mmCIF file with all atom_site columns, C-alpha atoms in Angstrom:
data_model
loop_
_atom_site.group_PDB
_atom_site.id
_atom_site.type_symbol
_atom_site.label_atom_id
_atom_site.label_alt_id
_atom_site.label_comp_id
_atom_site.label_asym_id
_atom_site.label_entity_id
_atom_site.label_seq_id
_atom_site.pdbx_PDB_ins_code
_atom_site.Cartn_x
_atom_site.Cartn_y
_atom_site.Cartn_z
_atom_site.occupancy
_atom_site.B_iso_or_equiv
_atom_site.pdbx_formal_charge
_atom_site.auth_seq_id
_atom_site.auth_comp_id
_atom_site.auth_asym_id
_atom_site.auth_atom_id
_atom_site.pdbx_PDB_model_num
ATOM 1   C CA . UNK A 1 1   ? 119.710 85.985  133.570 1.00 47.00 ? 1   UNK A CA 1
ATOM 2   C CA . UNK A 1 2   ? 119.849 89.412  135.254 1.00 49.00 ? 2   UNK A CA 1
ATOM 3   C CA . UNK A 1 3   ? 116.812 91.696  135.349 1.00 47.00 ? 3   UNK A CA 1
ATOM 4   C CA . UNK A 1 4   ? 118.327 94.338  133.033 1.00 47.00 ? 4   UNK A CA 1
ATOM 5   C CA . UNK A 1 5   ? 119.451 91.712  130.512 1.00 45.00 ? 5   UNK A CA 1
ATOM 6   C CA . UNK A 1 6   ? 115.991 90.112  130.470 1.00 45.00 ? 6   UNK A CA 1
ATOM 7   C CA . UNK A 1 7   ? 114.382 93.547  130.035 1.00 48.00 ? 7   UNK A CA 1
ATOM 8   C CA . UNK A 1 8   ? 116.729 94.424  127.161 1.00 43.00 ? 8   UNK A CA 1
ATOM 9   C CA . UNK A 1 9   ? 115.990 91.092  125.451 1.00 45.00 ? 9   UNK A CA 1
ATOM 10  C CA . UNK A 1 10  ? 112.218 91.651  125.817 1.00 47.00 ? 10  UNK A CA 1
ATOM 11  C CA . UNK A 1 11  ? 112.467 95.178  124.395 1.00 44.00 ? 11  UNK A CA 1
ATOM 12  C CA . UNK A 1 12  ? 114.620 94.034  121.475 1.00 47.00 ? 12  UNK A CA 1
ATOM 13  C CA . UNK A 1 13  ? 112.097 91.310  120.630 1.00 46.00 ? 13  UNK A CA 1
ATOM 14  C CA . UNK A 1 14  ? 109.132 93.681  120.894 1.00 45.00 ? 14  UNK A CA 1
ATOM 15  C CA . UNK A 1 15  ? 110.901 96.332  118.817 1.00 44.00 ? 15  UNK A CA 1
ATOM 16  C CA . UNK A 1 16  ? 111.639 93.819  116.059 1.00 42.00 ? 16  UNK A CA 1
ATOM 17  C CA . UNK A 1 17  ? 107.973 92.791  115.967 1.00 39.00 ? 17  UNK A CA 1
ATOM 18  C CA . UNK A 1 18  ? 106.782 96.413  115.920 1.00 39.00 ? 18  UNK A CA 1
ATOM 19  C CA . UNK A 1 19  ? 109.229 97.352  113.164 1.00 41.00 ? 19  UNK A CA 1
ATOM 20  C CA . UNK A 1 20  ? 107.958 94.558  110.923 1.00 41.00 ? 20  UNK A CA 1
ATOM 21  C CA . UNK A 1 21  ? 104.410 95.929  111.072 1.00 41.00 ? 21  UNK A CA 1
ATOM 22  C CA . UNK A 1 22  ? 105.085 99.684  111.055 1.00 35.00 ? 22  UNK A CA 1
ATOM 23  C CA . UNK A 1 23  ? 105.680 101.150 107.579 1.00 34.00 ? 23  UNK A CA 1
ATOM 24  C CA . UNK A 1 24  ? 107.563 104.392 106.929 1.00 32.00 ? 24  UNK A CA 1
ATOM 25  C CA . UNK A 1 25  ? 109.284 104.676 110.296 1.00 33.00 ? 25  UNK A CA 1
ATOM 26  C CA . UNK A 1 26  ? 111.891 107.302 110.850 1.00 30.00 ? 26  UNK A CA 1
ATOM 27  C CA . UNK A 1 27  ? 115.443 105.976 110.844 1.00 33.00 ? 27  UNK A CA 1
ATOM 28  C CA . UNK A 1 28  ? 117.051 105.588 114.242 1.00 35.00 ? 28  UNK A CA 1
ATOM 29  C CA . UNK A 1 29  ? 120.182 107.696 114.424 1.00 33.00 ? 29  UNK A CA 1
ATOM 30  C CA . UNK A 1 30  ? 121.437 106.936 117.927 1.00 36.00 ? 30  UNK A CA 1
ATOM 31  C CA . UNK A 1 31  ? 122.966 103.622 118.973 1.00 38.00 ? 31  UNK A CA 1
ATOM 32  C CA . UNK A 1 32  ? 120.953 101.435 121.332 1.00 38.00 ? 32  UNK A CA 1
ATOM 33  C CA . UNK A 1 33  ? 122.456 101.062 124.789 1.00 41.00 ? 33  UNK A CA 1
ATOM 34  C CA . UNK A 1 34  ? 121.070 99.247  127.826 1.00 44.00 ? 34  UNK A CA 1
ATOM 35  C CA . UNK A 1 35  ? 118.774 101.466 129.859 1.00 43.00 ? 35  UNK A CA 1
ATOM 36  C CA . UNK A 1 36  ? 118.777 102.033 133.576 1.00 47.00 ? 36  UNK A CA 1
ATOM 37  C CA . UNK A 1 37  ? 116.194 100.042 135.565 1.00 49.00 ? 37  UNK A CA 1
ATOM 38  C CA . UNK A 1 38  ? 112.793 101.763 135.590 1.00 46.00 ? 38  UNK A CA 1
ATOM 39  C CA . UNK A 1 39  ? 113.365 103.576 132.284 1.00 42.00 ? 39  UNK A CA 1
ATOM 40  C CA . UNK A 1 40  ? 110.523 103.608 129.742 1.00 41.00 ? 40  UNK A CA 1
ATOM 41  C CA . UNK A 1 41  ? 112.265 101.973 126.787 1.00 40.00 ? 41  UNK A CA 1
ATOM 42  C CA . UNK A 1 42  ? 109.333 102.431 124.419 1.00 40.00 ? 42  UNK A CA 1
ATOM 43  C CA . UNK A 1 43  ? 109.305 106.238 124.708 1.00 39.00 ? 43  UNK A CA 1
ATOM 44  C CA . UNK A 1 44  ? 112.116 106.548 122.134 1.00 37.00 ? 44  UNK A CA 1
ATOM 45  C CA . UNK A 1 45  ? 110.358 104.294 119.589 1.00 41.00 ? 45  UNK A CA 1
ATOM 46  C CA . UNK A 1 46  ? 108.364 107.170 118.045 1.00 51.00 ? 46  UNK A CA 1
ATOM 47  C CA . UNK A 1 47  ? 107.158 106.905 114.461 1.00 70.00 ? 47  UNK A CA 1
ATOM 48  C CA . UNK A 1 48  ? 106.976 109.708 111.969 1.00 78.00 ? 48  UNK A CA 1
ATOM 49  C CA . UNK A 1 49  ? 103.205 109.896 112.497 1.00 83.00 ? 49  UNK A CA 1
ATOM 50  C CA . UNK A 1 50  ? 103.685 111.781 115.777 1.00 81.00 ? 50  UNK A CA 1
ATOM 51  C CA . UNK A 1 51  ? 103.889 115.093 113.908 1.00 80.00 ? 51  UNK A CA 1
ATOM 52  C CA . UNK A 1 52  ? 100.917 114.460 111.596 1.00 86.00 ? 52  UNK A CA 1
ATOM 53  C CA . UNK A 1 53  ? 99.014  117.472 110.259 1.00 88.00 ? 53  UNK A CA 1
ATOM 54  C CA . UNK A 1 54  ? 95.242  117.413 109.662 1.00 91.00 ? 54  UNK A CA 1
ATOM 55  C CA . UNK A 1 55  ? 93.541  118.892 106.600 1.00 87.00 ? 55  UNK A CA 1
ATOM 56  C CA . UNK A 1 56  ? 89.778  119.364 106.450 1.00 89.00 ? 56  UNK A CA 1
ATOM 57  C CA . UNK A 1 57  ? 87.521  120.340 103.557 1.00 89.00 ? 57  UNK A CA 1
ATOM 58  C CA . UNK A 1 58  ? 83.946  121.117 104.674 1.00 88.00 ? 58  UNK A CA 1
ATOM 59  C CA . UNK A 1 59  ? 82.630  119.579 101.447 1.00 88.00 ? 59  UNK A CA 1
ATOM 60  C CA . UNK A 1 60  ? 84.808  117.070 99.631  1.00 91.00 ? 60  UNK A CA 1
ATOM 61  C CA . UNK A 1 61  ? 83.619  118.352 96.260  1.00 91.00 ? 61  UNK A CA 1
ATOM 62  C CA . UNK A 1 62  ? 85.782  116.979 93.452  1.00 92.00 ? 62  UNK A CA 1
ATOM 63  C CA . UNK A 1 63  ? 88.868  117.209 95.666  1.00 90.00 ? 63  UNK A CA 1
ATOM 64  C CA . UNK A 1 64  ? 91.171  119.842 97.029  1.00 91.00 ? 64  UNK A CA 1
ATOM 65  C CA . UNK A 1 65  ? 94.719  120.732 97.871  1.00 93.00 ? 65  UNK A CA 1
ATOM 66  C CA . UNK A 1 66  ? 96.466  120.900 101.259 1.00 92.00 ? 66  UNK A CA 1
ATOM 67  C CA . UNK A 1 67  ? 99.746  122.573 102.128 1.00 87.00 ? 67  UNK A CA 1
ATOM 68  C CA . UNK A 1 68  ? 102.340 123.933 101.531 1.00 92.00 ? 68  UNK A CA 1
ATOM 69  C CA . UNK A 1 69  ? 104.299 121.716 103.931 1.00 93.00 ? 69  UNK A CA 1
ATOM 70  C CA . UNK A 1 70  ? 108.028 121.066 104.324 1.00 92.00 ? 70  UNK A CA 1
ATOM 71  C CA . UNK A 1 71  ? 109.491 117.576 104.811 1.00 91.00 ? 71  UNK A CA 1
ATOM 72  C CA . UNK A 1 72  ? 111.275 116.868 108.094 1.00 88.00 ? 72  UNK A CA 1
ATOM 73  C CA . UNK A 1 73  ? 113.730 114.402 109.550 1.00 88.00 ? 73  UNK A CA 1
ATOM 74  C CA . UNK A 1 74  ? 110.841 112.440 111.131 1.00 86.00 ? 74  UNK A CA 1
ATOM 75  C CA . UNK A 1 75  ? 109.993 110.492 107.974 1.00 85.00 ? 75  UNK A CA 1
ATOM 76  C CA . UNK A 1 76  ? 111.712 109.293 104.820 1.00 86.00 ? 76  UNK A CA 1
ATOM 77  C CA . UNK A 1 77  ? 108.381 109.273 102.988 1.00 89.00 ? 77  UNK A CA 1
ATOM 78  C CA . UNK A 1 78  ? 105.247 111.406 102.715 1.00 92.00 ? 78  UNK A CA 1
ATOM 79  C CA . UNK A 1 79  ? 102.312 109.483 104.174 1.00 92.00 ? 79  UNK A CA 1
ATOM 80  C CA . UNK A 1 80  ? 98.587  110.269 104.058 1.00 94.00 ? 80  UNK A CA 1
ATOM 81  C CA . UNK A 1 81  ? 95.685  108.764 105.980 1.00 94.00 ? 81  UNK A CA 1
ATOM 82  C CA . UNK A 1 82  ? 92.152  109.267 104.640 1.00 95.00 ? 82  UNK A CA 1
ATOM 83  C CA . UNK A 1 83  ? 89.679  109.731 107.520 1.00 94.00 ? 83  UNK A CA 1
ATOM 84  C CA . UNK A 1 84  ? 86.714  110.341 105.186 1.00 94.00 ? 84  UNK A CA 1
ATOM 85  C CA . UNK A 1 85  ? 83.665  108.172 104.579 1.00 94.00 ? 85  UNK A CA 1
ATOM 86  C CA . UNK A 1 86  ? 84.614  107.724 100.903 1.00 94.00 ? 86  UNK A CA 1
ATOM 87  C CA . UNK A 1 87  ? 87.749  106.832 98.963  1.00 95.00 ? 87  UNK A CA 1
ATOM 88  C CA . UNK A 1 88  ? 89.866  109.468 97.267  1.00 95.00 ? 88  UNK A CA 1
ATOM 89  C CA . UNK A 1 89  ? 93.042  109.715 95.207  1.00 96.00 ? 89  UNK A CA 1
ATOM 90  C CA . UNK A 1 90  ? 96.050  111.685 96.430  1.00 95.00 ? 90  UNK A CA 1
ATOM 91  C CA . UNK A 1 91  ? 99.280  112.898 94.880  1.00 96.00 ? 91  UNK A CA 1
ATOM 92  C CA . UNK A 1 92  ? 102.203 115.072 95.918  1.00 95.00 ? 92  UNK A CA 1
ATOM 93  C CA . UNK A 1 93  ? 103.265 118.263 94.166  1.00 95.00 ? 93  UNK A CA 1
ATOM 94  C CA . UNK A 1 94  ? 106.861 119.324 94.823  1.00 95.00 ? 94  UNK A CA 1
ATOM 95  C CA . UNK A 1 95  ? 106.134 123.043 94.525  1.00 94.00 ? 95  UNK A CA 1
ATOM 96  C CA . UNK A 1 96  ? 109.745 124.218 94.112  1.00 91.00 ? 96  UNK A CA 1
ATOM 97  C CA . UNK A 1 97  ? 110.140 122.038 90.999  1.00 91.00 ? 97  UNK A CA 1
ATOM 98  C CA . UNK A 1 98  ? 106.728 121.615 89.349  1.00 90.00 ? 98  UNK A CA 1
ATOM 99  C CA . UNK A 1 99  ? 102.991 122.226 89.536  1.00 90.00 ? 99  UNK A CA 1
ATOM 100 C CA . UNK A 1 100 ? 102.254 118.652 88.435  1.00 93.00 ? 100 UNK A CA 1
ATOM 101 C CA . UNK A 1 101 ? 101.520 115.582 90.569  1.00 92.00 ? 101 UNK A CA 1
ATOM 102 C CA . UNK A 1 102 ? 104.144 112.909 91.140  1.00 93.00 ? 102 UNK A CA 1
ATOM 103 C CA . UNK A 1 103 ? 101.626 110.034 90.691  1.00 92.00 ? 103 UNK A CA 1
ATOM 104 C CA . UNK A 1 104 ? 98.149  109.241 91.965  1.00 96.00 ? 104 UNK A CA 1
ATOM 105 C CA . UNK A 1 105 ? 97.637  106.903 94.912  1.00 96.00 ? 105 UNK A CA 1
ATOM 106 C CA . UNK A 1 106 ? 94.225  105.558 95.912  1.00 97.00 ? 106 UNK A CA 1
ATOM 107 C CA . UNK A 1 107 ? 93.253  106.049 99.572  1.00 96.00 ? 107 UNK A CA 1
ATOM 108 C CA . UNK A 1 108 ? 90.242  103.921 100.576 1.00 97.00 ? 108 UNK A CA 1
ATOM 109 C CA . UNK A 1 109 ? 87.641  105.277 102.993 1.00 96.00 ? 109 UNK A CA 1
ATOM 110 C CA . UNK A 1 110 ? 88.923  105.446 106.575 1.00 95.00 ? 110 UNK A CA 1
ATOM 111 C CA . UNK A 1 111 ? 92.298  104.126 105.469 1.00 94.00 ? 111 UNK A CA 1
ATOM 112 C CA . UNK A 1 112 ? 95.432  103.543 107.461 1.00 93.00 ? 112 UNK A CA 1
ATOM 113 C CA . UNK A 1 113 ? 98.646  105.368 106.594 1.00 93.00 ? 113 UNK A CA 1
ATOM 114 C CA . UNK A 1 114 ? 99.567  105.088 102.909 1.00 94.00 ? 114 UNK A CA 1
ATOM 115 C CA . UNK A 1 115 ? 102.807 106.307 101.320 1.00 93.00 ? 115 UNK A CA 1
ATOM 116 C CA . UNK A 1 116 ? 102.218 108.822 98.518  1.00 94.00 ? 116 UNK A CA 1
ATOM 117 C CA . UNK A 1 117 ? 105.882 109.756 97.911  1.00 93.00 ? 117 UNK A CA 1
ATOM 118 C CA . UNK A 1 118 ? 108.982 107.753 98.846  1.00 91.00 ? 118 UNK A CA 1
ATOM 119 C CA . UNK A 1 119 ? 112.557 108.674 99.808  1.00 90.00 ? 119 UNK A CA 1
ATOM 120 C CA . UNK A 1 120 ? 111.946 112.428 99.894  1.00 90.00 ? 120 UNK A CA 1
ATOM 121 C CA . UNK A 1 121 ? 114.825 114.636 101.070 1.00 90.00 ? 121 UNK A CA 1
ATOM 122 C CA . UNK A 1 122 ? 114.429 116.747 104.208 1.00 91.00 ? 122 UNK A CA 1
ATOM 123 C CA . UNK A 1 123 ? 113.457 120.395 103.704 1.00 92.00 ? 123 UNK A CA 1
ATOM 124 C CA . UNK A 1 124 ? 111.452 119.895 100.485 1.00 93.00 ? 124 UNK A CA 1
ATOM 125 C CA . UNK A 1 125 ? 108.277 121.998 100.054 1.00 94.00 ? 125 UNK A CA 1
ATOM 126 C CA . UNK A 1 126 ? 105.201 120.124 98.850  1.00 95.00 ? 126 UNK A CA 1
ATOM 127 C CA . UNK A 1 127 ? 101.422 120.083 98.657  1.00 95.00 ? 127 UNK A CA 1
ATOM 128 C CA . UNK A 1 128 ? 99.030  117.158 98.715  1.00 95.00 ? 128 UNK A CA 1
ATOM 129 C CA . UNK A 1 129 ? 96.284  117.180 96.071  1.00 95.00 ? 129 UNK A CA 1
ATOM 130 C CA . UNK A 1 130 ? 93.117  115.107 96.380  1.00 95.00 ? 130 UNK A CA 1
ATOM 131 C CA . UNK A 1 131 ? 90.787  114.056 93.578  1.00 95.00 ? 131 UNK A CA 1
ATOM 132 C CA . UNK A 1 132 ? 87.401  112.395 93.974  1.00 94.00 ? 132 UNK A CA 1
ATOM 133 C CA . UNK A 1 133 ? 85.631  110.356 91.308  1.00 90.00 ? 133 UNK A CA 1
ATOM 134 C CA . UNK A 1 134 ? 82.379  112.242 91.910  1.00 92.00 ? 134 UNK A CA 1
ATOM 135 C CA . UNK A 1 135 ? 81.212  115.307 93.797  1.00 94.00 ? 135 UNK A CA 1
ATOM 136 C CA . UNK A 1 136 ? 81.205  114.518 97.545  1.00 92.00 ? 136 UNK A CA 1
ATOM 137 C CA . UNK A 1 137 ? 78.926  116.455 99.885  1.00 91.00 ? 137 UNK A CA 1
ATOM 138 C CA . UNK A 1 138 ? 80.558  114.899 102.958 1.00 91.00 ? 138 UNK A CA 1
ATOM 139 C CA . UNK A 1 139 ? 83.763  116.437 104.394 1.00 91.00 ? 139 UNK A CA 1
ATOM 140 C CA . UNK A 1 140 ? 87.179  115.305 103.215 1.00 91.00 ? 140 UNK A CA 1
ATOM 141 C CA . UNK A 1 141 ? 89.456  114.741 106.208 1.00 93.00 ? 141 UNK A CA 1
ATOM 142 C CA . UNK A 1 142 ? 93.066  113.647 105.784 1.00 92.00 ? 142 UNK A CA 1
ATOM 143 C CA . UNK A 1 143 ? 96.200  113.470 107.916 1.00 89.00 ? 143 UNK A CA 1
ATOM 144 C CA . UNK A 1 144 ? 99.688  114.024 106.511 1.00 83.00 ? 144 UNK A CA 1
ATOM 145 C CA . UNK A 1 145 ? 102.954 112.768 108.049 1.00 88.00 ? 145 UNK A CA 1
ATOM 146 C CA . UNK A 1 146 ? 106.249 113.876 106.579 1.00 87.00 ? 146 UNK A CA 1
#
């Protein structure tokens, strides 16, 4: 087996394993072709989290609202990661259509990425609203990928 064929097989196997464990990845729009020797094949395997935006509320209070943001081609979904020491609920408000939440999603303390809106078109304006069960004196820190 040639060196470039073995490398391509290894990358294809690794990519399949990564894809199975990585939710909400941006769709690949270019066909896969064998790379030249010495090329970093993992550089093009970017997820939609690469453009994440941070929101910070000095005191979590009863919640807050972040945005307005606009969806991009990076992600098919709107994802939020709670980096706070307490759990919170989050929802998305599509500001061009309504002032109401789509639905509430629970984000545990120090969570991984969680989808709060699925299959959202590109170029849609939105805000993320947070709601806490009780008044929180600690900061509310969240990251948004869209």
